[in-house]
Coordinates of C-alpha atoms in Angstrom, one line a residue:
M1 CA 0.0 0.0 0.0
A2 CA 1.5 3.3 -1.1
A3 CA 2.2 5.9 1.6
P4 CA -0.1 8.9 1.5
A5 CA 1.3 11.9 -0.1
P6 CA 2.4 14.5 2.5
S7 CA -0.1 17.3 2.9
R8 CA 1.0 20.7 1.6
V9 CA 0.7 23.4 4.2
R10 CA 0.2 26.8 2.7
T11 CA 2.2 29.3 4.5
I12 CA 1.1 32.9 4.4
S13 CA 3.7 35.5 5.2
K14 CA 2.3 38.5 7.2
K15 CA 3.6 41.8 6.0
D16 CA 3.2 45.2 7.7
P17 CA 2.0 48.0 5.4
A18 CA 4.1 50.9 4.5
C19 CA 3.3 54.4 5.8
A20 CA 0.1 55.6 4.3
I21 CA 1.4 59.2 4.4
C22 CA 5.0 59.2 3.2
H23 CA 5.0 55.6 1.9
E24 CA 8.2 54.7 3.9
P25 CA 8.6 51.0 4.8
P26 CA 7.4 50.0 8.3
E27 CA 10.9 49.6 9.6
S28 CA 11.4 53.4 9.4
R29 CA 8.8 53.9 12.2
C30 CA 8.0 57.4 11.1
E31 CA 5.5 59.6 13.0
C32 CA 3.4 60.6 9.9
E33 CA 0.4 58.4 10.7
A34 CA 0.4 59.3 14.4
N35 CA 0.5 63.0 13.6
A36 CA -2.3 62.6 11.0
L37 CA -4.4 60.6 13.5
Q38 CA -4.0 63.4 16.1
D39 CA -5.0 66.0 13.6
A40 CA -8.1 63.9 12.7
I41 CA -9.0 63.6 16.4
N42 CA -8.7 67.3 16.9
Q43 CA -10.9 68.0 13.8
A44 CA -13.5 65.5 15.0
E45 CA -13.5 67.1 18.5
D46 CA -13.9 70.5 17.0
A47 CA -16.8 69.3 14.8
F48 CA -18.7 67.2 17.3
M49 CA -17.6 68.3 20.8
A50 CA -17.1 72.1 20.5
D51 CA -20.8 72.8 20.9
A52 CA -21.1 70.4 23.8
Y53 CA -18.1 72.0 25.5
R54 CA -19.7 75.5 25.1
Q55 CA -23.0 74.4 26.6
I56 CA -21.2 72.7 29.6
R57 CA -19.0 75.7 30.2
Q58 CA -21.9 78.1 30.0
W59 CA -24.0 76.0 32.4
V60 CA -21.2 75.6 34.9
S61 CA -20.3 79.3 34.7
D62 CA -23.9 80.5 35.2
N63 CA -24.5 78.2 38.2
A64 CA -21.1 79.1 39.8
K65 CA -21.7 82.8 39.4
E66 CA -25.2 82.5 40.9
Y67 CA -23.8 80.5 43.9
I68 CA -21.0 83.1 44.5
L69 CA -23.4 86.0 44.4
D70 CA -25.9 84.2 46.7
H71 CA -23.0 83.5 49.1
F72 CA -21.9 87.1 49.0
R73 CA -25.4 88.3 49.5
S74 CA -25.8 86.2 52.6
L75 CA -22.5 87.6 54.0
S76 CA -23.5 91.1 53.1
A77 CA -26.8 90.8 54.8
A78 CA -25.0 89.7 58.0
R79 CA -22.5 92.5 57.5
N80 CA -25.2 95.1 57.1
D81 CA -27.0 93.9 60.2
A82 CA -23.8 94.2 62.2
H83 CA -23.1 97.7 60.8
T84 CA -26.7 98.8 61.7
A85 CA -26.2 97.4 65.3
N86 CA -22.8 99.2 65.5
M87 CA -24.3 102.5 64.5
E88 CA -27.1 102.2 67.1
R89 CA -24.4 101.6 69.8
I90 CA -22.5 104.6 68.6
K91 CA -25.6 106.8 68.8
A92 CA -26.6 105.5 72.2
K93 CA -23.1 106.0 73.5
A94 CA -23.0 109.6 72.2
F95 CA -26.3 110.4 73.6
Y96 CA -25.4 108.9 77.0
Y97 CA -22.2 110.7 77.3
R98 CA -22.8 114.0 75.4
H99 CA -26.6 114.1 75.1
G100 CA -26.1 114.6 71.4
P101 CA -25.5 112.8 68.0
P102 CA -22.2 111.0 67.3
T103 CA -19.4 113.0 65.7
Q104 CA -18.5 112.9 62.0
Q105 CA -15.3 111.1 62.9
E106 CA -17.2 108.4 64.7
I107 CA -19.5 107.9 61.8
A108 CA -16.6 107.9 59.2
E109 CA -14.8 105.2 61.3
A110 CA -17.9 103.1 61.4
E111 CA -18.5 103.4 57.7
F112 CA -14.8 102.6 57.0
M113 CA -15.0 99.4 59.0
H114 CA -18.3 98.5 57.3
Q115 CA -16.7 99.0 53.8
R116 CA -13.6 97.0 54.8
G117 CA -15.9 94.1 56.0
V118 CA -17.8 94.2 52.7
D119 CA -14.6 94.0 50.7
E120 CA -13.4 91.1 52.8
D121 CA -16.7 89.3 52.2
W122 CA -16.5 89.8 48.5
K123 CA -12.8 88.6 48.4
A124 CA -13.7 85.5 50.3
S125 CA -16.6 84.8 48.0
V126 CA -14.5 85.2 44.8
E127 CA -11.7 83.0 46.1
R128 CA -14.2 80.1 46.3
Y129 CA -14.6 80.0 42.5
P130 CA -12.2 77.1 41.9
E131 CA -14.1 75.0 44.5
V132 CA -17.5 75.9 43.2
L133 CA -16.5 75.4 39.5
G134 CA -15.1 72.0 40.3
Y135 CA -18.3 71.0 42.1
Y136 CA -20.5 72.0 39.2
Y137 CA -18.2 70.4 36.6
S138 CA -18.4 67.2 38.7
L139 CA -22.1 67.1 38.1
V140 CA -21.7 66.8 34.4
N141 CA -22.4 63.2 33.4
F142 CA -21.0 61.5 30.3
R143 CA -22.5 58.2 29.2
L144 CA -20.4 56.0 26.9
P145 CA -21.8 52.8 25.4
S146 CA -20.2 49.6 26.4
N147 CA -17.7 48.0 24.1
D148 CA -20.1 45.1 23.2
D149 CA -22.9 47.5 22.3
P150 CA -24.2 46.9 18.7
V151 CA -23.6 50.5 17.9
V152 CA -19.9 50.1 18.8
V153 CA -19.4 46.6 17.3
N154 CA -21.3 47.2 14.1
P155 CA -21.3 50.9 13.4
P156 CA -23.4 52.0 10.4
I157 CA -20.3 53.1 8.6
P158 CA -19.7 51.4 5.2
L159 CA -16.4 49.7 4.9
S160 CA -14.2 50.6 2.0
T161 CA -14.0 48.0 -0.7
P162 CA -11.5 47.7 -3.5
P163 CA -12.8 48.9 -6.9
R164 CA -14.2 46.1 -9.0
R165 CA -12.3 45.4 -12.1
K166 CA -14.3 46.4 -15.1
K167 CA -15.2 43.5 -17.3
T168 CA -14.3 44.0 -20.9
N169 CA -16.2 42.6 -23.8
R170 CA -14.0 40.1 -25.6
R171 CA -15.7 40.7 -28.8
A172 CA -15.2 44.5 -28.5
S173 CA -11.6 44.0 -27.6
F174 CA -11.0 42.1 -30.9
G175 CA -12.7 44.6 -33.1
G176 CA -16.4 43.8 -32.4
P177 CA -18.7 41.4 -34.4
P178 CA -18.1 40.7 -38.0
P179 CA -19.7 43.0 -40.6
A180 CA -23.3 42.3 -41.6
H181 CA -22.3 42.2 -45.3
P182 CA -19.2 40.9 -47.1
P183 CA -16.8 43.2 -48.8
G184 CA -18.1 44.7 -52.0
Y185 CA -21.7 44.3 -51.1
I186 CA -23.9 46.8 -52.8
P187 CA -27.4 47.5 -51.3
G188 CA -30.0 46.5 -53.8
G189 CA -27.4 44.8 -56.0
P190 CA -27.1 41.1 -56.9
P191 CA -26.8 38.6 -54.1
P192 CA -23.3 37.5 -53.0
I193 CA -21.7 34.6 -54.8
P194 CA -22.0 31.3 -53.0
G195 CA -18.9 29.9 -51.4
V196 CA -17.0 33.2 -51.3
F197 CA -15.0 33.6 -48.2
Y198 CA -13.4 36.6 -46.6
T199 CA -11.2 36.7 -43.6
R200 CA -10.8 39.1 -40.8
P201 CA -7.1 39.5 -40.0
G202 CA -5.9 38.6 -36.5
A203 CA -4.8 41.2 -34.0
T204 CA -1.3 42.4 -34.8
M205 CA 1.2 42.8 -32.0
R206 CA 3.9 45.5 -31.6
N207 CA 6.5 43.3 -33.2
G208 CA 4.4 42.7 -36.3
A209 CA 3.4 39.1 -35.5
S210 CA -0.2 38.1 -35.4
S211 CA -1.5 37.1 -32.0
R212 CA -4.1 34.8 -33.4
P213 CA -4.9 33.3 -36.8
P214 CA -7.4 35.0 -39.1
I215 CA -11.1 34.2 -38.7
A216 CA -13.0 33.2 -41.8
Y217 CA -16.7 33.7 -42.4
R218 CA -18.8 32.0 -45.1
Y219 CA -21.7 33.5 -46.9
S220 CA -24.4 31.5 -48.7
S221 CA -27.0 32.6 -51.3
H222 CA -29.5 30.3 -49.6
S223 CA -29.5 32.4 -46.4
P224 CA -30.6 36.0 -46.0
Q225 CA -28.2 38.5 -47.4
G226 CA -25.6 39.5 -45.0
Q227 CA -26.2 36.6 -42.5
H228 CA -22.9 35.1 -41.4
F229 CA -22.2 31.6 -40.2
P230 CA -19.9 30.7 -37.3
P231 CA -16.2 30.6 -38.3
Y232 CA -14.6 27.4 -39.4

């Protein structure tokens, strides 16, 4: 019994493509594709995320400003109440000791202390902006689909396919179908002579040789004029 023939294992060599930008071989390890990818990412972000970033920034800014103003208003309200109480004490003290209103210097000192307290309250409120902005930015929620989501695995993006090779008509490539009438045919004239043959020359190559033998067609007076039969 003959030994079975050894099976032929088809080996496929895996080759890395050349750079799609500068066409250098993969061994060159150029940065063209990485730079092009980064440019494409930046363009996609500008096209699809710029509006979202503007909306988020505006929302965070509006809420942070409103919080800071509310915080300052609460401090100002307490500061104004303290200033009003201080002015009442100054008036009462002046009336108790002098039986008259407070002096202009006493009023100016009280107003100066009140203004300094208002400035300190506003400074303390503005210094809280980083904390407040961070809080409102943390409230923004991004939802990304999972990696096994159908919209991720099978995105509705058509894959690029190589162009199909256009089929050529073999007849047209060799000069098309034979003429409907033999050479010398005159419309309305006598029918062609039976048994007369004509040949169509073969295609001529650049070196002058014929790539294929001539094709002969036969006409018969027993068939309609101009009808040709298959070549011999």
